[in-house]
mmCIF file of C-alpha atoms in Angstrom:
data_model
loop_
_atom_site.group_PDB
_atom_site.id
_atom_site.type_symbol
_atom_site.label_atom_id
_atom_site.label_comp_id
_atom_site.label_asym_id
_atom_site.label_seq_id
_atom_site.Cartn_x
_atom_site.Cartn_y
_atom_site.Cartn_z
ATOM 1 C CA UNK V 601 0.000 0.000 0.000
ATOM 2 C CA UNK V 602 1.742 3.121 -0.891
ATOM 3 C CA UNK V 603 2.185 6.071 1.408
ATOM 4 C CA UNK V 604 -0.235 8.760 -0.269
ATOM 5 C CA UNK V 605 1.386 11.995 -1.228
ATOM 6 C CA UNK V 606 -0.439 14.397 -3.303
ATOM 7 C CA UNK V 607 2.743 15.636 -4.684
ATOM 8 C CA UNK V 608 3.928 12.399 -6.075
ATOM 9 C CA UNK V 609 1.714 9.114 -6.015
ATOM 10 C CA UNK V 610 -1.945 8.669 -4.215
ATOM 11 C CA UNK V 611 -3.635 5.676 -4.115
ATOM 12 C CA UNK V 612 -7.014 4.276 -5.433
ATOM 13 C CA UNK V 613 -8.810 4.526 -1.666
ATOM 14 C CA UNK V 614 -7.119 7.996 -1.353
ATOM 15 C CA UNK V 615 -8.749 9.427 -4.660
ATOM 16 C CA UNK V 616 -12.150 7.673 -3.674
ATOM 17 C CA UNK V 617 -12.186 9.506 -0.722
ATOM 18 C CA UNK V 618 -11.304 12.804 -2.651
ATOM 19 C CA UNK V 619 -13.567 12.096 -5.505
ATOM 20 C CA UNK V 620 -16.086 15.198 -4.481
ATOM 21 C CA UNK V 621 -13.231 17.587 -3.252
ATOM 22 C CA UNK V 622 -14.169 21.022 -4.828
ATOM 23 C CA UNK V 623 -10.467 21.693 -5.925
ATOM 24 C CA UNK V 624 -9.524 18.114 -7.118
ATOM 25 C CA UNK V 625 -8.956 18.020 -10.751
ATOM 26 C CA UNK V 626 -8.386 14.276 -12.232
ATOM 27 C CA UNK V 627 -6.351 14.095 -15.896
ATOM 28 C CA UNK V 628 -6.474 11.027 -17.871
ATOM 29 C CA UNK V 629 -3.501 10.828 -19.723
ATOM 30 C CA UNK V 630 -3.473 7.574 -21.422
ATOM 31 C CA UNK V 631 -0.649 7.034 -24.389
ATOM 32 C CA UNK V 632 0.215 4.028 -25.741
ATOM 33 C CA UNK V 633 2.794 3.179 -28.200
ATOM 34 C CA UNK V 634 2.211 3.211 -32.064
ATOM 35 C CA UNK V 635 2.084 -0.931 -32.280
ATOM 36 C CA UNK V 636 -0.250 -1.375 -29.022
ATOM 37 C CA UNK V 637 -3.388 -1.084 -31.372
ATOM 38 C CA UNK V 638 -5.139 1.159 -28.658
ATOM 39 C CA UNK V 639 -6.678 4.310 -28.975
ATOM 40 C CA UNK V 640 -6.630 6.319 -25.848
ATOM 41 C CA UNK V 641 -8.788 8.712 -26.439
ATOM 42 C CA UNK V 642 -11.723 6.265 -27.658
ATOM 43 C CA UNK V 643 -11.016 4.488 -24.248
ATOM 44 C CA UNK V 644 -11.855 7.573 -22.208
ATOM 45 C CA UNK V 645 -15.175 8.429 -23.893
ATOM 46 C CA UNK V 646 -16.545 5.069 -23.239
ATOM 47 C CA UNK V 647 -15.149 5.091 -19.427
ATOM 48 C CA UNK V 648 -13.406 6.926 -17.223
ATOM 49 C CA UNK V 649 -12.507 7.769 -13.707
ATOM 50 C CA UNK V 650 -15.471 10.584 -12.966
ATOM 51 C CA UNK V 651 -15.014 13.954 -13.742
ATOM 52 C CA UNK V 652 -11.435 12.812 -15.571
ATOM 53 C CA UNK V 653 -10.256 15.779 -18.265
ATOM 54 C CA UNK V 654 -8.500 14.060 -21.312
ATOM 55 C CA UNK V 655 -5.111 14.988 -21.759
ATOM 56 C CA UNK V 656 -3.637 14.454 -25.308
ATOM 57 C CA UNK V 657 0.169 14.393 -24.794
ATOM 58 C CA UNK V 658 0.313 13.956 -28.423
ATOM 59 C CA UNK V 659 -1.293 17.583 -28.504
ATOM 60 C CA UNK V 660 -0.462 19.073 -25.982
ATOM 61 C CA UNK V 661 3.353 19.120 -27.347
ATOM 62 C CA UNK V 662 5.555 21.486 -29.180
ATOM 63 C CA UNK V 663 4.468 20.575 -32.765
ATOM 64 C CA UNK V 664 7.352 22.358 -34.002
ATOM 65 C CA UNK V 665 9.592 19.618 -33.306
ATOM 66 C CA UNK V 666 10.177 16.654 -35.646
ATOM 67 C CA UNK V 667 10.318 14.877 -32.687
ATOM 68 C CA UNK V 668 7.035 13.331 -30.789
ATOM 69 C CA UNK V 669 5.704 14.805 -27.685
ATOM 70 C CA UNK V 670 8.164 17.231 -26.492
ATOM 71 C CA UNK V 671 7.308 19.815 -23.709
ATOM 72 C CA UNK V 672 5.064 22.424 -24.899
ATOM 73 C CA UNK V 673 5.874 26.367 -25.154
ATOM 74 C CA UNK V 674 4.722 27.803 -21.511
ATOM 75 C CA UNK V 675 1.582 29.843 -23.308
ATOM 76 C CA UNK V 676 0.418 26.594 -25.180
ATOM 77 C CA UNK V 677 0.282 24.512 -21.678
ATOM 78 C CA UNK V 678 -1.360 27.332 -20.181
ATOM 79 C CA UNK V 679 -3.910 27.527 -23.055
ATOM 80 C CA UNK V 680 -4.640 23.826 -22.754
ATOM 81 C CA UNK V 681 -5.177 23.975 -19.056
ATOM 82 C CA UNK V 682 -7.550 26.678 -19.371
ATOM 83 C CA UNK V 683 -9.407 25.114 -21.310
ATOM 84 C CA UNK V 684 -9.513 21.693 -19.338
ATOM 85 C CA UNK V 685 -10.300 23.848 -16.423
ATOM 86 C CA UNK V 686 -7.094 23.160 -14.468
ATOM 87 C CA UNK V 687 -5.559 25.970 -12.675
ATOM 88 C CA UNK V 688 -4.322 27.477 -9.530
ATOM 89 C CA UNK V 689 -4.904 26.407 -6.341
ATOM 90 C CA UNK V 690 -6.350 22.860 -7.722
ATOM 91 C CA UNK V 691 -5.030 19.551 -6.833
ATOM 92 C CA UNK V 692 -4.319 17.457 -9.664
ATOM 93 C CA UNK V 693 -4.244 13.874 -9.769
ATOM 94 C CA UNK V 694 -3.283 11.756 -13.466
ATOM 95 C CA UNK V 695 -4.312 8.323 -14.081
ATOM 96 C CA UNK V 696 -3.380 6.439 -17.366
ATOM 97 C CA UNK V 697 -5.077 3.216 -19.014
ATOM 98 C CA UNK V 698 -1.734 1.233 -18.499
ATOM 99 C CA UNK V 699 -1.077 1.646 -14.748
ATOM 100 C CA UNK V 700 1.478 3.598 -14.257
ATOM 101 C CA UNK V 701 2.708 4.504 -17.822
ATOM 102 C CA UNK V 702 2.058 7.362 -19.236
ATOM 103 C CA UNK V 703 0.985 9.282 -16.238
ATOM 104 C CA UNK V 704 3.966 10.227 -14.827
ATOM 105 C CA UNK V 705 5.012 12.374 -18.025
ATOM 106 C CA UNK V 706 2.759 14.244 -17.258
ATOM 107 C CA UNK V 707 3.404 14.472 -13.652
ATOM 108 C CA UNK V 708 6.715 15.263 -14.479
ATOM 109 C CA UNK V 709 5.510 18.533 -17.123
ATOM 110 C CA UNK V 710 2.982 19.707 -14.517
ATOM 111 C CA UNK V 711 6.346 19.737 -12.228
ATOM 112 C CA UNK V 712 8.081 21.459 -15.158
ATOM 113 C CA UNK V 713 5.796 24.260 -15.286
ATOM 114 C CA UNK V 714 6.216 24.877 -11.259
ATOM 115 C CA UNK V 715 3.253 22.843 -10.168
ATOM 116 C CA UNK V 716 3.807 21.156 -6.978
ATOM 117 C CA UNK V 717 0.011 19.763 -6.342
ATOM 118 C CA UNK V 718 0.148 17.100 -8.898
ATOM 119 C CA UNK V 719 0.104 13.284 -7.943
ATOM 120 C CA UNK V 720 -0.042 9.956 -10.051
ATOM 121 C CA UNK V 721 -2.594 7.321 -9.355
ATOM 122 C CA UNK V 722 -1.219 4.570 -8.375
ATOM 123 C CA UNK V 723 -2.451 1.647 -10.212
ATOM 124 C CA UNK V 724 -4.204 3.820 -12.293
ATOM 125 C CA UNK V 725 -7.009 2.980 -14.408
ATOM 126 C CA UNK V 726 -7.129 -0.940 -14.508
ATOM 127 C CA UNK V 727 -6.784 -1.308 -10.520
ATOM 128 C CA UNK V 728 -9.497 1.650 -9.892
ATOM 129 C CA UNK V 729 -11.180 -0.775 -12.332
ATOM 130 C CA UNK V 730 -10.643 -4.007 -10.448
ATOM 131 C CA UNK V 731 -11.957 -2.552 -7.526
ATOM 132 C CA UNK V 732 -14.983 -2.008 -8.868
ATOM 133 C CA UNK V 733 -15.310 2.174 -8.602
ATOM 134 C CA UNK V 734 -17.444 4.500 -10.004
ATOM 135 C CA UNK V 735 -16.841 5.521 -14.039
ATOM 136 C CA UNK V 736 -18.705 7.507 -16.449
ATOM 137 C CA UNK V 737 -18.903 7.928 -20.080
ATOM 138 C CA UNK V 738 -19.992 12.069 -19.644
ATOM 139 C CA UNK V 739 -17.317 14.989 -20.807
ATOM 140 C CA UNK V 740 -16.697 17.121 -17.443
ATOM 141 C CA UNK V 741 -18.668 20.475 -17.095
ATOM 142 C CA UNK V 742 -15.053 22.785 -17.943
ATOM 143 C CA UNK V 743 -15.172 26.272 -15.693
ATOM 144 C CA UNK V 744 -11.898 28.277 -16.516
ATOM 145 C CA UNK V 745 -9.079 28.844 -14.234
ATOM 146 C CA UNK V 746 -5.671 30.822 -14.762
ATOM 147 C CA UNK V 747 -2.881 28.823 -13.968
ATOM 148 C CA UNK V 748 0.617 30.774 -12.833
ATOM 149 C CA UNK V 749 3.155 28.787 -14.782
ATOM 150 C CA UNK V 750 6.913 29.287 -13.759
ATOM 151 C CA UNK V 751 8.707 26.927 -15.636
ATOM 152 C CA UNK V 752 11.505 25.127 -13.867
ATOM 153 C CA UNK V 753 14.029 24.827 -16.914
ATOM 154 C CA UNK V 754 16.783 22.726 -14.612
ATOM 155 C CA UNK V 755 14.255 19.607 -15.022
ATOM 156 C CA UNK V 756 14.802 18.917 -18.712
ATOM 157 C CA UNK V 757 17.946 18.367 -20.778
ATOM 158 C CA UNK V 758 18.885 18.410 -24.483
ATOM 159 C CA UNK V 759 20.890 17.076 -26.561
ATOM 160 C CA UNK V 760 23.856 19.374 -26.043
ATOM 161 C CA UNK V 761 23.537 19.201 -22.201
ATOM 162 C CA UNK V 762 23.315 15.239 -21.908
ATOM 163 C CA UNK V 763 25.903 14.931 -24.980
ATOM 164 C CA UNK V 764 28.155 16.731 -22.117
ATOM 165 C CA UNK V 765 26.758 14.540 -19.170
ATOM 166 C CA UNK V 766 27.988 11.777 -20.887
ATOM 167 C CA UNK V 767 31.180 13.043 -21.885
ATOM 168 C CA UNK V 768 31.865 14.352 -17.932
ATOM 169 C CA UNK V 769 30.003 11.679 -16.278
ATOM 170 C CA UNK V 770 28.894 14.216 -13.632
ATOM 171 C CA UNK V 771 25.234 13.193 -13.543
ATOM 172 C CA UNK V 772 23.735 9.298 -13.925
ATOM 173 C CA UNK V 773 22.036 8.802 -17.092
ATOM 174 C CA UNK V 774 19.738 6.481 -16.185
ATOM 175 C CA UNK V 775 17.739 4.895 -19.206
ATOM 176 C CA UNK V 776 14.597 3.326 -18.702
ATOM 177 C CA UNK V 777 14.369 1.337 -21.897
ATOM 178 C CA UNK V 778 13.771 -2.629 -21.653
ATOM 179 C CA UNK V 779 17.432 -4.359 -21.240
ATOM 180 C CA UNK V 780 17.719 -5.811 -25.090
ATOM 181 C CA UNK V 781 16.756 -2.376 -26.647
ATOM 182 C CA UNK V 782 19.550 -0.749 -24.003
ATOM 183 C CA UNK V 783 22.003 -3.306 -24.788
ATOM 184 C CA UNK V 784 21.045 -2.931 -29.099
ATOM 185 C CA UNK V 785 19.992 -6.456 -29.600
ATOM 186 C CA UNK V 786 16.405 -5.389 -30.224
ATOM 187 C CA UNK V 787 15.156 -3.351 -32.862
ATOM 188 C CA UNK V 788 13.591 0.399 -31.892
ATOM 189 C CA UNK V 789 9.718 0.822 -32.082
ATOM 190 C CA UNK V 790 10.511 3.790 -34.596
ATOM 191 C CA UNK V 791 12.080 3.509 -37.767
ATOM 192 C CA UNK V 792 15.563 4.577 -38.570
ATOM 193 C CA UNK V 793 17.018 4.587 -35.164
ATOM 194 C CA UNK V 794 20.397 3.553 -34.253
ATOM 195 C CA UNK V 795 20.383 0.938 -31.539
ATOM 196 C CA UNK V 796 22.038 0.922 -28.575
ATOM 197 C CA UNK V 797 22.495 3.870 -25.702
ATOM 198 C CA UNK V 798 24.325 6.750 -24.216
ATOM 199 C CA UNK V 799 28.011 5.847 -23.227
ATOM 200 C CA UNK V 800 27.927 5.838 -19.717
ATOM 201 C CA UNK V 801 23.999 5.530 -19.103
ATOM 202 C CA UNK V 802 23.142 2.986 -16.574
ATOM 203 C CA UNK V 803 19.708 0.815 -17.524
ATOM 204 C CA UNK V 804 16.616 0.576 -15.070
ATOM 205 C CA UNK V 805 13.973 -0.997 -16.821
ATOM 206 C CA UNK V 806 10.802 1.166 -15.653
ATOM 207 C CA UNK V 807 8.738 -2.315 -15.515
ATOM 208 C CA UNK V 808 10.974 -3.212 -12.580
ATOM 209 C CA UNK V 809 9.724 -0.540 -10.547
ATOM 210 C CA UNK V 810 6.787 -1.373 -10.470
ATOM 211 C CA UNK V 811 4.598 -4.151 -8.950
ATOM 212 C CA UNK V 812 3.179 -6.791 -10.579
ATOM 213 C CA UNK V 813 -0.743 -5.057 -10.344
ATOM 214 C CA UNK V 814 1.073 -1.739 -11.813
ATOM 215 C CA UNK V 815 1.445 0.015 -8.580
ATOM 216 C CA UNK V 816 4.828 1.245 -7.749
ATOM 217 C CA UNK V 817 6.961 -0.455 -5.105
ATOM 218 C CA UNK V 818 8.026 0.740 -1.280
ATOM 219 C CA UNK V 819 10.706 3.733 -1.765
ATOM 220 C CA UNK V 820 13.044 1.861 0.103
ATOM 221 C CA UNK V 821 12.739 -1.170 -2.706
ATOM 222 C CA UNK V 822 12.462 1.464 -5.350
ATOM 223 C CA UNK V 823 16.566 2.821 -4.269
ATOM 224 C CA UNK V 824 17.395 -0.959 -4.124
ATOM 225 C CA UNK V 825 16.573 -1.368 -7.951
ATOM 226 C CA UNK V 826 18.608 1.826 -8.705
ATOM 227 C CA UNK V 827 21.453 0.950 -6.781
ATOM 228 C CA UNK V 828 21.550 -2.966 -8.085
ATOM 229 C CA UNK V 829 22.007 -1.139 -11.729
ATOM 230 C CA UNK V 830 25.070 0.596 -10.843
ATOM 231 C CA UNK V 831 23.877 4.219 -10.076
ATOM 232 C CA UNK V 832 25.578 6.621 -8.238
ATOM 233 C CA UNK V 833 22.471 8.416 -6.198
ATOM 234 C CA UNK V 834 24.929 10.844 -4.745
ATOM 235 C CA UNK V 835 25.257 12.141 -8.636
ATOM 236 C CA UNK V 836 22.308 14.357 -10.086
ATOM 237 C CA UNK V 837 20.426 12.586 -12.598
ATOM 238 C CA UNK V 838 18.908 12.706 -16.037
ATOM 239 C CA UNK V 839 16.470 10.391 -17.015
ATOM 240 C CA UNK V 840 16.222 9.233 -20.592
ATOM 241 C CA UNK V 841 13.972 6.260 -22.854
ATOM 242 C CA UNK V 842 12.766 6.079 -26.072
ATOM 243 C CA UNK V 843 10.699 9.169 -26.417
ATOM 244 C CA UNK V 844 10.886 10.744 -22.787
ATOM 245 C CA UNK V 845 7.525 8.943 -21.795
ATOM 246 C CA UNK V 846 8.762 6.291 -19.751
ATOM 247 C CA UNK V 847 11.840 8.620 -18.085
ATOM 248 C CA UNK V 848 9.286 9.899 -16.256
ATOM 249 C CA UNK V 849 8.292 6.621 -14.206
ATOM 250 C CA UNK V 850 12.116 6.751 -13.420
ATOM 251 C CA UNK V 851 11.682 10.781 -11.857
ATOM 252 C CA UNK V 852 8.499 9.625 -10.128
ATOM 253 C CA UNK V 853 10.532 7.259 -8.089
ATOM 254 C CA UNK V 854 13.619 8.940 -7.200
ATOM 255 C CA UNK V 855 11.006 11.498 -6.418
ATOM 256 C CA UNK V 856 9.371 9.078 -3.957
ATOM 257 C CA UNK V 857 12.491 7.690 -2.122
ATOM 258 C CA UNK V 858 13.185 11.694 -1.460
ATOM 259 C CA UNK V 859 15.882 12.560 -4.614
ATOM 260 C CA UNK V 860 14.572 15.408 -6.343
ATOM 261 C CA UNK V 861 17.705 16.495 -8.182
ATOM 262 C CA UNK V 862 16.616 14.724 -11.387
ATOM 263 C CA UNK V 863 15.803 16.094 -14.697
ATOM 264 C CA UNK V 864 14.568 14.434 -17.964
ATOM 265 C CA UNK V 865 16.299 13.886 -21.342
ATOM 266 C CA UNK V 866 13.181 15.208 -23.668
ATOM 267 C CA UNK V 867 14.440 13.842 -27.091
ATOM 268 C CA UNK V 868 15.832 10.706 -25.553
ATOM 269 C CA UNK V 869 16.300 7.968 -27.986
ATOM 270 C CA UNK V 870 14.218 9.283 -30.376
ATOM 271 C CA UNK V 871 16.868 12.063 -30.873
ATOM 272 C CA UNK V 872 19.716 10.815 -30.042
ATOM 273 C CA UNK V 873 19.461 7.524 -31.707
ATOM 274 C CA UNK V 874 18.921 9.655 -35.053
ATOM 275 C CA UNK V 875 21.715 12.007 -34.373
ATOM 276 C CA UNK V 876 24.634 11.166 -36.277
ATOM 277 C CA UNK V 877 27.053 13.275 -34.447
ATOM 278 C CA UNK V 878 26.969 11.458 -30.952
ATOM 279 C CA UNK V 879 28.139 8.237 -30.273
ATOM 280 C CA UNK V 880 26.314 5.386 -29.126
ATOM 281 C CA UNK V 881 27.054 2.542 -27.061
ATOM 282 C CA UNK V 882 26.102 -1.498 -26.854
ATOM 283 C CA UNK V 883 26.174 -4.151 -24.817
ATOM 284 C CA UNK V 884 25.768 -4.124 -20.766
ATOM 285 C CA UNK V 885 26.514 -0.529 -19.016
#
């Protein structure tokens, strides 16, 4: 059972309790990878948790980029969240259709843009599911509400800055990619990629966070999996994957077991894997 803390990870009985709180705002945030065949947003207009805004992180992205999904300019988030009716002085909570997938990117963006009331549901959909709660098929009646947005630009890296990282090996680069794609022996979900990883990254698989119902271990088991790859805790750390959707999972729990000087590789593989000007590496860390 997970100690509930609305700034990182509440659980299914928590939110239940909260359901009717005034200032509680609830985000689905589903995503799923091109060749899982689901469609999020069809999924959350035939069910979801009640009074659950849809967030697109597709969308709600800088479509500037050739790259998918990467943070959106400051006005464009605040635009959104008008419009979804999340603002000041709400608490948010984000659920996604996988369990604890998707969700914490945007746990980690709300964080990005200086919001500090923001928690993942742990478990998310399926276990609020299996215990048979409440869900509705209704949009959410939207009011407005500003949001102050001060972005917090030392929790996301580029390519330049974790080129360097790697170079200096003055943070952990801590990848959260399954083992075979880390090491290159499997091929990349996108086309084109190089395969492999960043010279000096160490590898913790998100899925081994996580328990085996989707909810995320004990903090103290949590630093046990990050310290059985190889990292150095006592380093600051970037966390990278294959599209900087999964990295997140990896913030979320150094979060939890109390390290908050993390930041996020935004391109991740999808960039660097494509860039022909850094190197990449294979085999074990």
């Amino acid at each position: 059972m997970a100690q509930d803390d609305p700034r990182t990870l509440v659980s299914t009985e928590w939110l239940a309790q909260h359901l009717k709180d005034p200032d509680l705002r609830i985000i689905d945030a589903s995503w799923y990878l091109p060749g899982d065949g689901r469609d999020p947003k069809a999924e959350y207009d035939s069910a979801h948790i009640p009074g659950a805004r849809f967030f697109d992180i597709d969308e709600i992205a800088d479509l500037r980029s050739d790259l998918p999904h990467m943070v959106p300019p400051v006005e464009k988030f605040m635009s959104r969240m008008r419009a979804m009716g999340v603002g000041d002085g709400h608490q948010v909570v984000v659920y996604d259709g996988a369990g604890l997938f998707s969700a914490a990117r945007v746990w980690w963006l709300f964080r990005l843009m200086g919001q500090d009331n923001v928690a993942v549901l742990d478990g998310g959909f399926p276990k609020w599911q299996a215990e048979g709660r409440p869900v509705e098929d209704l949009p959410p009646v939207i009011r407005d509400r500003h949001m102050t947005v001060r972005r917090q630009n030392h929790m996301v890296r580029d390519v330049t800055q974790v080129s360097s990282a790697s170079k200096l090996g003055d943070h952990e680069i801590i990848d959260a990619r399954a083992p075979a794609r880390f090491r290159g022996e499997a091929p990349e979900p996108r086309p084109g990629l190089r395969a492999g990883h960043i010279p000096g990254s160490k590898n913790v698989h998100f899925a081994t966070l996580l328990n085996e119902d989707g909810t995320m271990k004990a903090p103290d088991d949590l630093r046990a999996v990050f310290a059985s790859a190889g990292v150095d805790l006592d380093k600051p750390a970037i966390t990278t994957c294959g599209s900087g959707v999964t990295a997140a999972v990896l913030s979320l729990a150094m979060e939890r077991f109390g390290k908050s000087d993390h930041s996020l590789y935004d391109g991740s593989w999808t960039e660097w894997g494509m860039f022909p000007t850094v190197p990449v590496a294979t085999g074990e860390a």
